[in-house]
Amino acid sequence: MWKKEETKTDSTSVTDTVKVEETPITIPDSATIAKAWEDFMTPGEPHKMLALENGTWNEEMTMWMEPGAEPMKNTMTAESKMIYGDRYQETIHKGEFMGMPFEGKSTLAYNNASQEYTSTWIDNMSTGIMVISGKYDEATKTINFSGTTVDPVTKKEKAIRETYTIVDKNTRKMEMFDVDFSGKEYKSMEIIMTRKK
């Protein structure tokens, strides 16, 4: 099937005709579409893995404001549960940070279509939404997330990275990696989560 004829003229005014082949469009039937949506909406093994974290967790947090800075330590608690028919994990984090009450919310999803995890984060000390995505490495029991955020100081977008490791049944470790003003990556946060109940 031919799309159209296109005419090209070179510097000597000689005209050539080029025929461009059109790629045929395949339209799936209704049964295929219905099956795809059923697969997309049905929780699977990755969602069961997220559900294992239901409950209350103690969090030991260490932060570094810049490379080589003295670490700042803090403790918080987190309450995790599955929502929307066990399709997403929602976790509420509460505590104090820099002498002020702190509350944050994370959501974690496994997208059956893209076959990757996506995490979002909001809290009462910012006005942005952090969105990161990544794959699970079975060998290391780690989800390796990456994404971008806008730096509130420079107002420019920068890369961020997070690793989330299932240490054992009752322990999780989250490590956040930021970049300094020179663009060098450094570890900015570590949270050790231990199951409370």
CSV table of C-alpha atoms in Angstrom, one decimal:
chain,number,residue,atom,x,y,z
A,1,MET,CA,0.0,0.0,0.0
A,2,TRP,CA,1.4,3.4,-1.0
A,3,LYS,CA,0.9,6.4,1.2
A,4,LYS,CA,1.6,9.2,-1.3
A,5,GLU,CA,4.1,10.4,-3.8
A,6,GLU,CA,6.7,13.0,-2.7
A,7,THR,CA,8.6,15.1,-5.1
A,8,LYS,CA,12.2,16.1,-4.5
A,9,THR,CA,14.1,18.7,-6.5
A,10,ASP,CA,17.9,19.0,-6.4
A,11,SER,CA,20.0,22.0,-7.3
A,12,THR,CA,20.0,21.2,-11.0
A,13,SER,CA,16.1,21.2,-11.0
A,14,VAL,CA,15.9,17.5,-11.9
A,15,THR,CA,12.8,16.1,-10.3
A,16,ASP,CA,12.6,12.6,-8.7
A,17,THR,CA,9.5,10.8,-7.5
A,18,VAL,CA,9.8,8.8,-4.3
A,19,LYS,CA,7.1,6.5,-3.1
A,20,VAL,CA,6.8,6.0,0.7
A,21,GLU,CA,5.3,2.8,2.0
A,22,GLU,CA,2.6,3.1,4.7
A,23,THR,CA,2.9,0.8,7.7
A,24,PRO,CA,-0.4,-1.1,8.1
A,25,ILE,CA,-2.3,-0.5,11.4
A,26,THR,CA,-3.3,-3.6,13.3
A,27,ILE,CA,-6.4,-3.2,15.5
A,28,PRO,CA,-6.8,-5.8,18.2
A,29,ASP,CA,-10.2,-7.5,18.5
A,30,SER,CA,-12.5,-6.8,21.6
A,31,ALA,CA,-11.5,-10.1,23.3
A,32,THR,CA,-7.8,-9.2,23.1
A,33,ILE,CA,-8.5,-5.7,24.5
A,34,ALA,CA,-10.6,-7.1,27.3
A,35,LYS,CA,-8.0,-9.7,28.2
A,36,ALA,CA,-5.3,-7.0,28.3
A,37,TRP,CA,-7.3,-4.8,30.6
A,38,GLU,CA,-8.1,-7.8,32.9
A,39,ASP,CA,-4.3,-8.6,33.1
A,40,PHE,CA,-3.6,-4.9,33.8
A,41,MET,CA,-6.0,-4.7,36.7
A,42,THR,CA,-5.4,-8.0,38.4
A,43,PRO,CA,-2.9,-8.0,41.4
A,44,GLY,CA,-0.2,-10.6,41.1
A,45,GLU,CA,2.9,-11.8,42.9
A,46,PRO,CA,4.6,-8.4,43.1
A,47,HIS,CA,1.5,-7.1,44.9
A,48,LYS,CA,1.6,-9.9,47.3
A,49,MET,CA,5.2,-9.0,48.1
A,50,LEU,CA,4.0,-5.4,48.9
A,51,ALA,CA,1.3,-6.7,51.1
A,52,LEU,CA,3.9,-8.5,53.3
A,53,GLU,CA,4.7,-5.0,54.6
A,54,ASN,CA,1.3,-4.3,56.1
A,55,GLY,CA,1.6,-3.1,59.6
A,56,THR,CA,3.6,-0.6,61.8
A,57,TRP,CA,7.3,0.0,61.4
A,58,ASN,CA,9.9,1.9,63.4
A,59,GLU,CA,12.2,4.1,61.3
A,60,GLU,CA,15.8,5.1,62.1
A,61,MET,CA,16.7,7.9,59.7
A,62,THR,CA,20.1,9.3,58.9
A,63,MET,CA,20.5,12.3,56.6
A,64,TRP,CA,23.4,14.1,55.1
A,65,MET,CA,22.7,17.6,53.7
A,66,GLU,CA,25.8,17.6,51.5
A,67,PRO,CA,28.8,15.3,50.9
A,68,GLY,CA,31.0,14.9,54.0
A,69,ALA,CA,28.4,16.7,56.2
A,70,GLU,CA,27.8,15.5,59.8
A,71,PRO,CA,24.9,13.0,59.8
A,72,MET,CA,21.6,14.1,61.3
A,73,LYS,CA,19.6,11.3,63.0
A,74,ASN,CA,15.9,11.0,63.6
A,75,THR,CA,13.3,8.5,64.5
A,76,MET,CA,9.8,8.1,63.0
A,77,THR,CA,7.0,5.5,62.6
A,78,ALA,CA,5.3,4.3,59.5
A,79,GLU,CA,2.0,2.6,58.9
A,80,SER,CA,1.7,0.5,55.7
A,81,LYS,CA,-1.4,-0.9,54.2
A,82,MET,CA,-2.7,-2.1,50.8
A,83,ILE,CA,-5.4,0.0,49.2
A,84,TYR,CA,-7.8,-0.3,46.2
A,85,GLY,CA,-8.2,-4.0,46.3
A,86,ASP,CA,-4.6,-4.8,47.2
A,87,ARG,CA,-3.4,-3.0,44.1
A,88,TYR,CA,-1.3,-0.3,45.8
A,89,GLN,CA,0.7,0.2,49.0
A,90,GLU,CA,0.1,3.3,51.0
A,91,THR,CA,2.4,4.3,53.8
A,92,ILE,CA,2.0,7.2,56.3
A,93,HIS,CA,5.2,8.3,58.0
A,94,LYS,CA,5.1,10.5,61.2
A,95,GLY,CA,7.6,12.0,63.5
A,96,GLU,CA,9.6,15.1,64.0
A,97,PHE,CA,12.2,16.7,61.8
A,98,MET,CA,14.4,19.7,62.7
A,99,GLY,CA,12.2,20.3,65.7
A,100,MET,CA,8.9,20.4,63.8
A,101,PRO,CA,6.1,17.9,63.4
A,102,PHE,CA,6.6,15.9,60.2
A,103,GLU,CA,4.2,13.8,58.1
A,104,GLY,CA,4.7,12.2,54.7
A,105,LYS,CA,2.8,9.8,52.5
A,106,SER,CA,4.3,7.3,50.0
A,107,THR,CA,2.4,5.2,47.5
A,108,LEU,CA,4.0,2.2,45.8
A,109,ALA,CA,2.7,0.4,42.8
A,110,TYR,CA,3.7,-2.4,40.5
A,111,ASN,CA,2.5,-1.7,37.0
A,112,ASN,CA,1.6,-4.9,35.3
A,113,ALA,CA,1.9,-3.3,31.8
A,114,SER,CA,5.3,-1.7,32.2
A,115,GLN,CA,6.5,-4.4,34.7
A,116,GLU,CA,8.1,-1.9,36.9
A,117,TYR,CA,7.5,-0.3,40.3
A,118,THR,CA,6.5,3.4,40.7
A,119,SER,CA,6.7,5.3,44.0
A,120,THR,CA,5.3,8.7,44.8
A,121,TRP,CA,6.1,10.9,47.8
A,122,ILE,CA,4.5,14.0,49.4
A,123,ASP,CA,5.0,15.6,52.8
A,124,ASN,CA,4.2,18.6,54.9
A,125,MET,CA,7.6,20.2,54.3
A,126,SER,CA,7.3,20.6,50.5
A,127,THR,CA,4.8,21.4,47.8
A,128,GLY,CA,6.0,19.0,45.2
A,129,ILE,CA,5.4,15.3,44.3
A,130,MET,CA,8.4,13.1,43.9
A,131,VAL,CA,7.9,10.3,41.3
A,132,ILE,CA,10.5,7.5,40.8
A,133,SER,CA,10.3,4.2,39.0
A,134,GLY,CA,12.4,1.1,38.8
A,135,LYS,CA,12.9,-2.7,38.5
A,136,TYR,CA,13.2,-5.3,41.2
A,137,ASP,CA,16.4,-7.3,41.4
A,138,GLU,CA,15.6,-10.7,42.8
A,139,ALA,CA,19.3,-11.5,43.5
A,140,THR,CA,19.8,-8.6,45.8
A,141,LYS,CA,16.1,-8.3,46.9
A,142,THR,CA,16.3,-4.6,45.9
A,143,ILE,CA,14.1,-2.2,43.9
A,144,ASN,CA,16.4,0.2,42.1
A,145,PHE,CA,14.4,3.5,41.6
A,146,SER,CA,15.4,6.6,39.6
A,147,GLY,CA,13.8,9.8,38.6
A,148,THR,CA,14.1,13.6,38.7
A,149,THR,CA,13.0,16.4,41.0
A,150,VAL,CA,13.2,20.2,40.9
A,151,ASP,CA,15.8,21.6,43.4
A,152,PRO,CA,14.1,24.3,45.5
A,153,VAL,CA,17.4,26.2,45.7
A,154,THR,CA,18.4,26.3,42.0
A,155,LYS,CA,14.9,25.8,40.6
A,156,LYS,CA,16.4,23.3,38.2
A,157,GLU,CA,15.7,19.7,37.5
A,158,LYS,CA,18.1,17.1,38.9
A,159,ALA,CA,18.5,13.4,39.0
A,160,ILE,CA,17.6,11.4,42.1
A,161,ARG,CA,18.1,7.7,42.9
A,162,GLU,CA,16.8,5.3,45.5
A,163,THR,CA,17.4,1.7,46.5
A,164,TYR,CA,14.9,-0.2,48.6
A,165,THR,CA,16.1,-3.4,50.0
A,166,ILE,CA,14.2,-6.3,51.7
A,167,VAL,CA,16.8,-7.2,54.3
A,168,ASP,CA,14.7,-9.9,56.0
A,169,LYS,CA,11.0,-10.5,57.0
A,170,ASN,CA,11.1,-7.7,59.6
A,171,THR,CA,13.7,-5.3,58.2
A,172,ARG,CA,13.8,-2.9,55.2
A,173,LYS,CA,16.5,-0.4,54.2
A,174,MET,CA,15.9,2.6,52.0
A,175,GLU,CA,18.8,4.6,50.6
A,176,MET,CA,18.4,7.9,48.8
A,177,PHE,CA,21.1,9.4,46.5
A,178,ASP,CA,21.1,13.1,45.6
A,179,VAL,CA,23.5,15.3,43.6
A,180,ASP,CA,25.4,18.3,45.0
A,181,PHE,CA,25.7,21.7,43.3
A,182,SER,CA,28.6,20.4,41.2
A,183,GLY,CA,26.5,17.5,39.9
A,184,LYS,CA,28.2,14.8,41.9
A,185,GLU,CA,26.1,12.1,43.4
A,186,TYR,CA,26.1,11.4,47.1
A,187,LYS,CA,24.1,9.4,49.7
A,188,SER,CA,21.7,11.9,51.2
A,189,MET,CA,19.5,9.6,53.3
A,190,GLU,CA,19.2,6.1,54.9
A,191,ILE,CA,16.2,4.7,56.7
A,192,ILE,CA,16.3,1.4,58.5
A,193,MET,CA,12.8,0.1,59.0
A,194,THR,CA,12.1,-2.6,61.6
A,195,ARG,CA,8.7,-4.1,62.1
A,196,LYS,CA,6.9,-3.0,65.2
A,197,LYS,CA,3.7,-5.1,64.8
